[in-house]
Amino acid sequence: QEIPVRLRLSITHIDRDWAIWFGDDGTSGVYLQPWLPFWPDAATLRPGDQVEVEGVSVVGSINPWVKPSRIRPLGVHKPAAPRHVALVRRPPVDLDGQLVELDVTVQSSRWELGHRYLDAFAPMPISIVIPESGMREIPATWPGGRVRVRGVLGLNLDPRSDSFSIT
């Protein structure tokens, strides 16, 4: 069931390759999939920008998820502060789409299709994606070392899985 929504969001992350955005309305993270060719202002938006989104909520595996019919830029605002989290088990659903910060131990790294992927432990396994990264090599101190990571937390689409990622 689709429910009409109108939200004011602070953009926390935009991945232009995957055509996904994350925003924060002050109460939770929100996943948006605005088909970028239809939004002429989309190319100029950056994390920290404020937007008004009209559309419908979509019941699905990512929560909350909004399919926008209109996005109106409202200007630049102070970016949302990340929530510092310490994870000992799968993050709660209310952290999905939230801007978070956590300390991890980097185990390995790989470069794929313009993105840097880190496999880490915090103290449970976590995947970290550094999108559109020019970071071909990681600092020598990262493997086996502690790193503070800041990004949008994404839970696995399968709620029975313990996997999650930070983008």
N, CA, C and O atoms as a DFTB+ gen file, in Angstrom:
668 C
 N C O
     1  1       0.846      -1.184       0.000
     2  2       0.000       0.000       0.000
     3  2       0.883       1.235       0.000
     4  3       1.799       1.353       0.813
     5  1       0.608       2.141      -0.902
     6  2       1.353       3.392      -0.981
     7  2       0.605       4.480      -0.220
     8  3      -0.605       4.636      -0.384
     9  1       1.325       5.231       0.612
    10  2       0.735       6.297       1.411
    11  2       1.380       7.607       1.002
    12  3       2.608       7.702       1.002
    13  1       0.580       8.649       0.643
    14  2       1.156       9.942       0.262
    15  2       1.938      10.554       1.430
    16  3       1.497      10.513       2.578
    17  1       3.114      11.124       1.112
    18  2       3.945      11.757       2.127
    19  2       4.491      13.082       1.610
    20  3       4.628      13.294       0.405
    21  1       4.798      13.967       2.556
    22  2       5.536      15.199       2.285
    23  2       6.520      15.349       3.434
    24  3       6.125      15.439       4.596
    25  1       7.807      15.374       3.098
    26  2       8.866      15.405       4.109
    27  2       9.858      16.514       3.815
    28  3      10.101      16.858       2.658
    29  1      10.425      17.068       4.870
    30  2      11.594      17.947       4.762
    31  2      12.778      17.118       5.224
    32  3      12.786      16.593       6.338
    33  1      13.772      17.004       4.363
    34  2      14.921      16.156       4.648
    35  2      16.228      16.914       4.513
    36  3      16.345      17.854       3.727
    37  1      17.194      16.493       5.285
    38  2      18.580      16.879       5.062
    39  2      19.217      15.695       4.338
    40  3      19.204      14.574       4.846
    41  1      19.767      15.937       3.168
    42  2      20.392      14.861       2.399
    43  2      21.650      14.410       3.142
    44  3      22.512      15.230       3.459
    45  1      21.757      13.100       3.422
    46  2      22.934      12.571       4.108
    47  2      23.880      11.847       3.158
    48  3      25.077      11.762       3.432
    49  1      23.367      11.324       2.048
    50  2      24.214      10.605       1.110
    51  2      23.526      10.529      -0.252
    52  3      22.317      10.311      -0.336
    53  1      24.300      10.709      -1.303
    54  2      23.811      10.534      -2.678
    55  2      24.788       9.620      -3.391
    56  3      25.993       9.874      -3.401
    57  1      24.278       8.571      -3.979
    58  2      25.099       7.713      -4.826
    59  2      24.529       7.806      -6.228
    60  3      23.521       7.177      -6.548
    61  1      25.183       8.592      -7.053
    62  2      24.672       8.842      -8.408
    63  2      24.783       7.601      -9.299
    64  3      23.965       7.412     -10.199
    65  1      25.793       6.750      -9.052
    66  2      25.923       5.527      -9.854
    67  2      24.736       4.599      -9.645
    68  3      24.237       4.004     -10.600
    69  1      24.283       4.473      -8.407
    70  2      23.194       3.553      -8.081
    71  2      21.849       4.269      -8.005
    72  3      20.827       3.643      -7.724
    73  1      21.845       5.582      -8.255
    74  2      20.610       6.384      -8.238
    75  2      19.827       6.215      -6.937
    76  3      18.613       6.012      -6.946
    77  1      20.552       6.304      -5.814
    78  2      19.886       6.253      -4.514
    79  2      20.343       7.420      -3.658
    80  3      21.481       7.880      -3.753
    81  1      19.441       7.881      -2.832
    82  2      19.733       8.957      -1.886
    83  2      19.293       8.506      -0.514
    84  3      18.415       7.655      -0.374
    85  1      19.911       9.085       0.496
    86  2      19.443       8.929       1.858
    87  2      19.272      10.322       2.440
    88  3      20.049      11.232       2.152
    89  1      18.260      10.470       3.247
    90  2      18.015      11.734       3.925
    91  2      17.602      11.473       5.354
    92  3      17.336      10.337       5.745
    93  1      17.553      12.542       6.128
    94  2      17.165      12.445       7.526
    95  2      16.149      13.542       7.781
    96  3      16.396      14.711       7.486
    97  1      14.992      13.158       8.337
    98  2      13.956      14.156       8.632
    99  2      13.963      14.550      10.107
   100  3      13.040      15.214      10.579
   101  1      14.995      14.147      10.829
   102  2      15.090      14.460      12.245
   103  2      14.554      13.365      13.134
   104  3      14.798      13.367      14.340
   105  1      13.815      12.416      12.544
   106  2      13.288      11.299      13.343
   107  2      13.836       9.960      12.869
   108  3      13.961       9.025      13.660
   109  1      14.161       9.861      11.588
   110  2      14.704       8.603      11.069
   111  2      15.377       8.857       9.729
   112  3      15.238       9.918       9.120
   113  1      16.108       7.843       9.298
   114  2      16.692       7.886       7.976
   115  2      15.630       7.527       6.947
   116  3      14.719       6.748       7.228
   117  1      15.750       8.093       5.767
   118  2      14.777       7.852       4.695
   119  2      15.554       7.497       3.427
   120  3      16.493       8.195       3.045
   121  1      15.152       6.410       2.788
   122  2      15.741       5.972       1.527
   123  2      14.897       6.538       0.396
   124  3      13.672       6.419       0.404
   125  1      15.562       7.157      -0.579
   126  2      14.866       7.709      -1.744
   127  2      15.471       7.108      -3.003
   128  3      16.679       6.889      -3.084
   129  1      14.631       6.850      -3.963
   130  2      15.146       6.429      -5.252
   131  2      14.536       7.329      -6.326
   132  3      13.631       6.927      -7.057
   133  1      15.055       8.555      -6.401
   134  2      14.563       9.462      -7.440
   135  2      15.289       9.153      -8.742
   136  3      16.517       9.212      -8.799
   137  1      14.569       8.839      -9.742
   138  2      15.210       8.531     -11.017
   139  2      15.817       9.812     -11.533
   140  3      15.113      10.687     -12.037
   141  1      17.136       9.923     -11.406
   142  2      17.856      11.176     -11.598
   143  2      17.583      11.907     -12.912
   144  3      17.538      13.137     -12.907
   145  1      17.401      11.217     -14.031
   146  2      17.151      11.980     -15.256
   147  2      15.895      12.859     -15.179
   148  3      15.771      13.832     -15.924
   149  1      14.971      12.518     -14.282
   150  2      13.727      13.281     -14.186
   151  2      13.836      14.470     -13.247
   152  3      12.883      15.240     -13.127
   153  1      14.971      14.641     -12.578
   154  2      15.142      15.714     -11.595
   155  2      16.279      16.618     -12.029
   156  3      17.438      16.326     -11.734
   157  1      15.978      17.717     -12.726
   158  2      17.043      18.579     -13.227
   159  2      17.921      19.159     -12.114
   160  3      19.102      19.420     -12.345
   161  1      17.368      19.367     -10.906
   162  2      18.162      19.920      -9.811
   163  2      19.012      18.861      -9.116
   164  3      19.857      19.201      -8.287
   165  1      18.808      17.602      -9.433
   166  2      19.480      16.522      -8.716
   167  2      20.993      16.608      -8.835
   168  3      21.706      16.287      -7.884
   169  1      21.489      17.033      -9.974
   170  2      22.934      17.081     -10.178
   171  2      23.612      18.094      -9.267
   172  3      24.806      17.969      -8.994
   173  1      22.887      19.084      -8.797
   174  2      23.493      20.118      -7.963
   175  2      23.346      19.845      -6.471
   176  3      23.980      20.522      -5.661
   177  1      22.528      18.870      -6.090
   178  2      22.322      18.589      -4.668
   179  2      23.523      17.868      -4.073
   180  3      24.170      17.055      -4.733
   181  1      23.810      18.185      -2.802
   182  2      24.929      17.604      -2.079
   183  2      24.482      17.231      -0.672
   184  3      23.480      17.758      -0.191
   185  1      25.208      16.328       0.004
   186  2      24.897      16.055       1.410
   187  2      24.895      17.350       2.221
   188  3      25.768      18.203       2.059
   189  1      23.904      17.477       3.089
   190  2      23.727      18.689       3.883
   191  2      22.658      19.600       3.317
   192  3      22.128      20.449       4.034
   193  1      22.326      19.438       2.017
   194  2      21.268      20.255       1.423
   195  2      19.913      19.840       1.984
   196  3      19.675      18.665       2.265
   197  1      19.046      20.809       2.138
   198  2      17.674      20.579       2.581
   199  2      16.773      20.476       1.356
   200  3      16.922      21.239       0.401
   201  1      15.841      19.533       1.389
   202  2      14.878      19.376       0.304
   203  2      13.504      19.087       0.892
   204  3      13.377      18.572       2.003
   205  1      12.484      19.431       0.118
   206  2      11.130      18.994       0.439
   207  2      10.785      17.919      -0.573
   208  3      10.935      18.116      -1.779
   209  1      10.324      16.789      -0.080
   210  2      10.022      15.638      -0.937
   211  2       8.536      15.338      -0.833
   212  3       7.997      15.201       0.265
   213  1       7.883      15.239      -1.969
   214  2       6.507      14.755      -2.028
   215  2       6.526      13.455      -2.810
   216  3       7.262      13.312      -3.787
   217  1       5.718      12.521      -2.376
   218  2       5.669      11.243      -3.062
   219  2       4.837      10.263      -2.275
   220  3       3.895      10.636      -1.577
   221  1       5.201       9.004      -2.400
   222  2       4.480       7.963      -1.667
   223  2       5.489       7.077      -0.951
   224  3       6.586       6.819      -1.446
   225  1       5.084       6.617       0.232
   226  2       5.918       5.645       0.929
   227  2       5.698       4.297       0.256
   228  3       4.600       3.986      -0.207
   229  1       6.740       3.520       0.214
   230  2       6.688       2.227      -0.441
   231  2       6.968       1.160       0.608
   232  3       7.989       1.203       1.294
   233  1       6.068       0.218       0.726
   234  2       6.292      -0.901       1.625
   235  2       7.228      -1.853       0.903
   236  3       6.928      -2.340      -0.187
   237  1       8.356      -2.105       1.523
   238  2       9.335      -2.970       0.884
   239  2      10.366      -3.410       1.874
   240  3      10.136      -3.408       3.083
   241  1      11.501      -3.788       1.355
   242  2      12.527      -4.334       2.223
   243  2      13.434      -3.263       2.808
   244  3      14.200      -3.548       3.728
   245  1      13.368      -2.058       2.305
   246  2      14.138      -0.953       2.858
   247  2      13.141      -0.032       3.530
   248  3      12.119       0.317       2.940
   249  1      13.423       0.356       4.733
   250  2      12.419       1.102       5.487
   251  2      13.051       2.281       6.180
   252  3      14.125       2.104       6.756
   253  1      12.475       3.487       6.177
   254  2      11.375       3.872       5.284
   255  2      11.898       4.203       3.884
   256  3      13.026       4.665       3.716
   257  1      11.067       3.960       2.912
   258  2      11.415       4.141       1.515
   259  2      10.355       5.040       0.896
   260  3       9.158       4.792       1.038
   261  1      10.808       6.094       0.201
   262  2       9.890       7.021      -0.447
   263  2      10.184       7.057      -1.941
   264  3      11.330       7.206      -2.366
   265  1       9.123       6.918      -2.721
   266  2       9.210       7.078      -4.173
   267  2       8.744       8.505      -4.455
   268  3       7.544       8.772      -4.405
   269  1       9.669       9.433      -4.751
   270  2       9.286      10.833      -4.901
   271  2       8.587      11.129      -6.225
   272  3       8.910      10.554      -7.265
   273  1       7.624      12.039      -6.155
   274  2       7.022      12.584      -7.364
   275  2       7.493      14.027      -7.562
   276  3       7.379      14.585      -8.653
   277  1       8.023      14.621      -6.491
   278  2       8.529      15.997      -6.560
   279  2       9.612      16.179      -5.501
   280  3       9.449      15.767      -4.353
   281  1      10.716      16.799      -5.902
   282  2      11.784      17.157      -4.971
   283  2      12.073      18.642      -5.179
   284  3      12.399      19.081      -6.282
   285  1      11.947      19.395      -4.102
   286  2      12.178      20.838      -4.195
   287  2      13.357      21.213      -3.299
   288  3      13.280      21.050      -2.081
   289  1      14.452      21.716      -3.889
   290  2      15.588      22.151      -3.075
   291  2      15.189      23.341      -2.200
   292  3      14.498      24.253      -2.655
   293  1      15.629      23.323      -0.948
   294  2      15.326      24.402      -0.006
   295  2      16.574      25.168       0.412
   296  3      16.480      26.151       1.147
   297  1      17.718      24.737      -0.040
   298  2      18.961      25.407       0.316
   299  2      19.870      24.525       1.137
   300  3      19.569      23.368       1.429
   301  1      20.994      25.116       1.498
   302  2      22.010      24.391       2.245
   303  2      21.736      24.540       3.735
   304  3      21.365      25.614       4.209
   305  1      21.919      23.481       4.438
   306  2      21.709      23.457       5.884
   307  2      22.869      22.696       6.500
   308  3      23.581      21.978       5.799
   309  1      23.060      22.841       7.762
   310  2      24.091      22.074       8.454
   311  2      23.788      20.581       8.309
   312  3      22.676      20.149       8.610
   313  1      24.760      19.789       7.853
   314  2      24.518      18.350       7.728
   315  2      24.136      17.730       9.070
   316  3      24.544      18.205      10.130
   317  1      23.361      16.681       9.004
   318  2      22.963      15.961      10.214
   319  2      24.202      15.400      10.901
   320  3      25.137      14.948      10.240
   321  1      24.202      15.433      12.218
   322  2      25.303      14.842      12.979
   323  2      25.113      13.333      13.017
   324  3      23.994      12.857      13.209
   325  1      26.188      12.575      12.838
   326  2      26.044      11.113      12.887
   327  2      25.785      10.637      14.305
   328  3      26.216      11.262      15.274
   329  1      25.076       9.523      14.413
   330  2      24.877       8.857      15.708
   331  2      26.042       7.906      15.916
   332  3      26.312       7.055      15.068
   333  1      26.736       8.046      17.041
   334  2      27.825       7.113      17.333
   335  2      27.200       5.821      17.864
   336  3      26.418       5.839      18.815
   337  1      27.556       4.713      17.238
   338  2      26.989       3.431      17.640
   339  2      28.102       2.427      17.924
   340  3      29.173       2.471      17.319
   341  1      27.826       1.535      18.845
   342  2      28.693       0.403      19.139
   343  2      27.836      -0.838      18.900
   344  3      26.808      -1.019      19.554
   345  1      28.246      -1.672      17.987
   346  2      27.414      -2.797      17.576
   347  2      27.970      -4.120      18.080
   348  3      29.139      -4.442      17.869
   349  1      27.115      -4.876      18.745
   350  2      27.488      -6.232      19.163
   351  2      26.601      -7.271      18.490
   352  3      26.862      -8.471      18.577
   353  1      25.556      -6.806      17.821
   354  2      24.671      -7.688      17.052
   355  2      24.062      -6.852      15.929
   356  3      24.351      -5.662      15.805
   357  1      23.232      -7.472      15.127
   358  2      22.588      -6.765      14.010
   359  2      21.968      -5.469      14.511
   360  3      21.282      -5.463      15.532
   361  1      22.208      -4.361      13.794
   362  2      21.643      -3.084      14.225
   363  2      20.114      -3.123      14.213
   364  3      19.518      -3.829      13.399
   365  1      19.483      -2.372      15.104
   366  2      18.022      -2.319      15.085
   367  2      17.516      -1.654      13.812
   368  3      18.212      -0.837      13.209
   369  1      16.317      -2.006      13.413
   370  2      15.722      -1.498      12.181
   371  2      15.676       0.031      12.162
   372  3      15.795       0.634      11.096
   373  1      15.504       0.670      13.330
   374  2      15.389       2.128      13.326
   375  2      16.702       2.824      12.963
   376  3      16.706       4.037      12.752
   377  1      17.815       2.092      12.885
   378  2      19.069       2.687      12.423
   379  2      19.224       2.604      10.905
   380  3      20.113       3.248      10.347
   381  1      18.385       1.831      10.230
   382  2      18.479       1.691       8.778
   383  2      18.315       3.057       8.123
   384  3      17.332       3.756       8.371
   385  1      19.270       3.431       7.293
   386  2      19.211       4.711       6.599
   387  2      19.722       5.882       7.419
   388  3      19.722       7.012       6.932
   389  1      20.157       5.645       8.650
   390  2      20.663       6.711       9.516
   391  2      22.145       6.969       9.242
   392  3      22.895       6.062       8.880
   393  1      22.543       8.218       9.425
   394  2      23.945       8.585       9.368
   395  2      24.566       8.174      10.700
   396  3      24.173       8.670      11.756
   397  1      25.541       7.261      10.642
   398  2      26.141       6.724      11.861
   399  2      27.662       6.846      11.800
   400  3      28.258       7.093      10.752
   401  1      28.245       6.665      12.949
   402  2      29.698       6.658      13.075
   403  2      30.048       5.500      14.003
   404  3      29.428       5.345      15.055
   405  1      31.032       4.687      13.626
   406  2      31.443       3.596      14.482
   407  2      32.905       3.269      14.251
   408  3      33.473       3.583      13.205
   409  1      33.497       2.641      15.234
   410  2      34.887       2.227      15.157
   411  2      34.944       0.784      14.699
   412  3      34.226      -0.070      15.219
   413  1      35.800       0.514      13.720
   414  2      35.908      -0.823      13.151
   415  2      37.379      -1.218      13.031
   416  3      38.271      -0.370      13.056
   417  1      37.606      -2.505      12.902
   418  2      38.926      -3.031      12.557
   419  2      38.851      -3.502      11.120
   420  3      38.045      -4.372      10.788
   421  1      39.684      -2.935      10.268
   422  2      39.686      -3.287       8.846
   423  2      40.416      -4.611       8.672
   424  3      41.537      -4.787       9.149
   425  1      39.751      -5.550       7.968
   426  2      40.359      -6.858       7.723
   427  2      40.922      -6.963       6.312
   428  3      42.019      -7.484       6.115
   429  1      40.171      -6.467       5.328
   430  2      40.649      -6.534       3.948
   431  2      39.983      -5.429       3.138
   432  3      39.055      -4.760       3.595
   433  1      40.491      -5.263       1.916
   434  2      40.008      -4.187       1.059
   435  2      40.062      -4.637      -0.392
   436  3      40.930      -5.419      -0.782
   437  1      39.134      -4.140      -1.175
   438  2      39.171      -4.416      -2.615
   439  2      38.605      -3.219      -3.373
   440  3      37.855      -2.412      -2.825
   441  1      38.975      -3.128      -4.626
   442  2      38.545      -2.052      -5.517
   443  2      37.668      -2.668      -6.585
   444  3      38.107      -3.575      -7.291
   445  1      36.424      -2.193      -6.722
   446  2      35.525      -2.721      -7.754
   447  2      34.710      -1.594      -8.349
   448  3      34.075      -0.830      -7.622
   449  1      34.724      -1.487      -9.655
   450  2      33.851      -0.578     -10.395
   451  2      33.825       0.839      -9.826
   452  3      32.762       1.450      -9.714
   453  1      34.988       1.351      -9.471
   454  2      35.082       2.723      -8.985
   455  2      34.762       2.912      -7.518
   456  3      34.758       4.041      -7.029
   457  1      34.495       1.836      -6.809
   458  2      34.179       1.921      -5.382
   459  2      35.226       1.152      -4.572
   460  3      35.733       0.124      -5.022
   461  1      35.541       1.647      -3.394
   462  2      36.432       0.946      -2.468
   463  2      35.557       0.181      -1.475
   464  3      34.671       0.765      -0.852
   465  1      35.801      -1.110      -1.327
   466  2      35.065      -1.966      -0.393
   467  2      36.006      -2.406       0.713
   468  3      37.115      -2.869       0.446
   469  1      35.564      -2.262       1.956
   470  2      36.334      -2.721       3.105
   471  2      35.539      -3.792       3.829
   472  3      34.342      -3.628       4.068
   473  1      36.186      -4.864       4.174
   474  2      35.598      -5.862       5.060
   475  2      36.177      -5.572       6.427
   476  3      37.394      -5.498       6.598
   477  1      35.289      -5.407       7.410
   478  2      35.726      -4.974       8.724
   479  2      34.978      -5.741       9.806
   480  3      34.112      -6.572       9.533
   481  1      35.341      -5.433      11.025
   482  2      34.770      -6.095      12.186
   483  2      34.493      -5.027      13.234
   484  3      35.344      -4.173      13.485
   485  1      33.279      -5.066      13.868
   486  2      32.915      -3.957      14.757
   487  2      32.036      -4.291      15.957
   488  3      31.136      -3.473      16.145
   489  1      32.093      -5.247      16.756
   490  2      32.862      -6.487      16.765
   491  2      32.201      -7.598      15.962
   492  3      32.563      -8.762      16.132
   493  1      31.268      -7.289      15.115
   494  2      30.700      -8.289      14.207
   495  2      31.062      -7.881      12.788
   496  3      31.394      -6.716      12.564
   497  1      31.012      -8.792      11.819
   498  2      31.399      -8.446      10.443
   499  2      30.534      -7.323       9.865
   500  3      29.327      -7.259      10.097
   501  1      31.183      -6.451       9.112
   502  2      30.493      -5.345       8.463
   503  2      31.184      -5.066       7.132
   504  3      32.405      -5.178       7.017
   505  1      30.386      -4.699       6.129
   506  2      30.922      -4.278       4.837
   507  2      30.835      -2.756       4.769
   508  3      29.832      -2.158       5.157
   509  1      31.887      -2.153       4.277
   510  2      31.928      -0.699       4.140
   511  2      32.177      -0.384       2.675
   512  3      33.092      -0.931       2.060
   513  1      31.361       0.497       2.123
   514  2      31.497       0.910       0.730
   515  2      31.879       2.384       0.723
   516  3      31.187       3.215       1.311
   517  1      32.978       2.703       0.055
   518  2      33.360       4.099      -0.141
   519  2      33.072       4.388      -1.612
   520  3      33.900       4.119      -2.481
   521  1      31.866       4.949      -1.885
   522  2      31.441       5.089      -3.288
   523  2      32.236       6.141      -4.044
   524  3      32.749       7.106      -3.479
   525  1      32.314       5.908      -5.349
   526  2      32.942       6.845      -6.275
   527  2      34.299       7.287      -5.761
   528  3      34.678       8.451      -5.892
   529  1      35.024       6.351      -5.177
   530  2      36.281       6.671      -4.523
   531  2      37.431       6.649      -5.508
   532  3      37.552       5.738      -6.327
   533  1      38.261       7.649      -5.418
   534  2      39.512       7.642      -6.158
   535  2      40.585       6.916      -5.356
   536  3      41.755       6.899      -5.739
   537  1      40.174       6.317      -4.240
   538  2      41.089       5.683      -3.300
   539  2      41.496       4.302      -3.802
   540  3      40.938       3.291      -3.375
   541  1      42.457       4.262      -4.698
   542  2      42.915       2.985      -5.238
   543  2      43.648       2.165      -4.184
   544  3      43.551       0.938      -4.173
   545  1      44.370       2.828      -3.311
   546  2      45.098       2.150      -2.235
   547  2      44.602       2.701      -0.910
   548  3      44.214       3.866      -0.822
   549  1      44.615       1.869       0.114
   550  2      44.238       2.344       1.439
   551  2      45.511       2.591       2.248
   552  3      46.551       2.001       1.955
   553  1      45.441       3.460       3.264
   554  2      46.631       3.698       4.076
   555  2      47.166       2.404       4.688
   556  3      46.394       1.523       5.065
   557  1      48.471       2.298       4.783
   558  2      49.115       1.081       5.297
   559  2      48.689       0.756       6.721
   560  3      48.767      -0.400       7.136
   561  1      48.244       1.747       7.473
   562  2      47.846       1.515       8.864
   563  2      46.448       0.928       8.991
   564  3      46.076       0.493      10.081
   565  1      45.652       0.898       7.911
   566  2      44.270       0.414       8.009
   567  2      44.149      -1.089       8.223
   568  3      43.453      -1.495       9.154
   569  1      44.785      -1.944       7.415
   570  2      44.600      -3.389       7.636
   571  2      45.047      -3.791       9.045
   572  3      46.195      -3.573       9.431
   573  1      44.125      -4.376       9.798
   574  2      44.402      -4.770      11.171
   575  2      44.284      -3.640      12.168
   576  3      44.346      -3.872      13.375
   577  1      44.113      -2.415      11.685
   578  2      44.030      -1.254      12.568
   579  2      42.595      -0.806      12.804
   580  3      41.677      -1.220      12.095
   581  1      42.415       0.042      13.807
   582  2      41.103       0.606      14.129
   583  2      40.901       1.878      13.315
   584  3      41.789       2.725      13.217
   585  1      39.699       1.990      12.729
   586  2      39.344       3.137      11.902
   587  2      37.953       3.597      12.316
   588  3      37.076       2.766      12.554
   589  1      37.738       4.893      12.405
   590  2      36.398       5.426      12.659
   591  2      35.734       5.669      11.306
   592  3      36.267       6.377      10.451
   593  1      34.559       5.066      11.134
   594  2      33.832       5.128       9.876
   595  2      32.570       5.948      10.077
   596  3      31.874       5.786      11.079
   597  1      32.272       6.825       9.134
   598  2      31.043       7.621       9.168
   599  2      30.333       7.419       7.841
   600  3      30.928       7.576       6.775
   601  1      29.045       7.067       7.917
   602  2      28.279       6.879       6.690
   603  2      26.861       6.461       7.003
   604  3      26.443       6.438       8.160
   605  1      26.133       6.133       5.963
   606  2      24.739       5.722       6.098
   607  2      24.698       4.207       6.283
   608  3      25.272       3.455       5.496
   609  1      24.010       3.777       7.335
   610  2      23.898       2.356       7.631
   611  2      22.782       1.751       6.791
   612  3      21.680       2.296       6.722
   613  1      23.072       0.632       6.158
   614  2      22.071      -0.075       5.370
   615  2      21.979      -1.515       5.823
   616  3      22.969      -2.246       5.823
   617  1      20.792      -1.912       6.203
   618  2      20.586      -3.307       6.607
   619  2      20.412      -4.167       5.375
   620  3      19.959      -3.693       4.333
   621  1      20.774      -5.432       5.495
   622  2      20.567      -6.389       4.421
   623  2      19.072      -6.468       4.123
   624  3      18.245      -6.345       5.027
   625  1      18.737      -6.671       2.876
   626  2      17.327      -6.739       2.490
   627  2      16.606      -7.937       3.101
   628  3      15.377      -7.954       3.171
   629  1      17.354      -8.924       3.535
   630  2      16.767     -10.102       4.160
   631  2      16.849      -9.934       5.680
   632  3      17.943     -10.016       6.238
   633  1      15.712      -9.700       6.370
   634  2      15.755      -9.451       7.798
   635  2      16.271     -10.625       8.629
   636  3      16.576     -10.456       9.810
   637  1      16.374     -11.815       8.023
   638  2      16.933     -12.959       8.750
   639  2      18.446     -12.958       8.729
   640  3      19.082     -13.731       9.445
   641  1      19.029     -12.089       7.906
   642  2      20.478     -12.019       7.787
   643  2      21.031     -11.026       8.805
   644  3      20.381     -10.034       9.134
   645  1      22.231     -11.299       9.297
   646  2      22.893     -10.380      10.217
   647  2      23.773      -9.375       9.490
   648  3      24.401      -8.535      10.135
   649  1      23.834      -9.440       8.166
   650  2      24.763      -8.559       7.460
   651  2      24.189      -7.157       7.286
   652  3      22.978      -6.956       7.191
   653  1      25.099      -6.210       7.248
   654  2      24.732      -4.818       7.028
   655  2      25.948      -4.112       6.459
   656  3      27.042      -4.675       6.419
   657  1      25.754      -2.878       6.021
   658  2      26.864      -2.147       5.425
   659  2      26.798      -0.679       5.818
   660  3      25.772      -0.187       6.289
   661  1      27.900      -0.002       5.616
   662  2      28.005       1.440       5.787
   663  2      28.440       1.996       4.436
   664  3      29.408       1.513       3.849
   665  1      27.740       2.996       3.945
   666  2      28.106       3.639       2.684
   667  2      28.447       5.080       2.963
   668  3      28.787       5.824       2.042
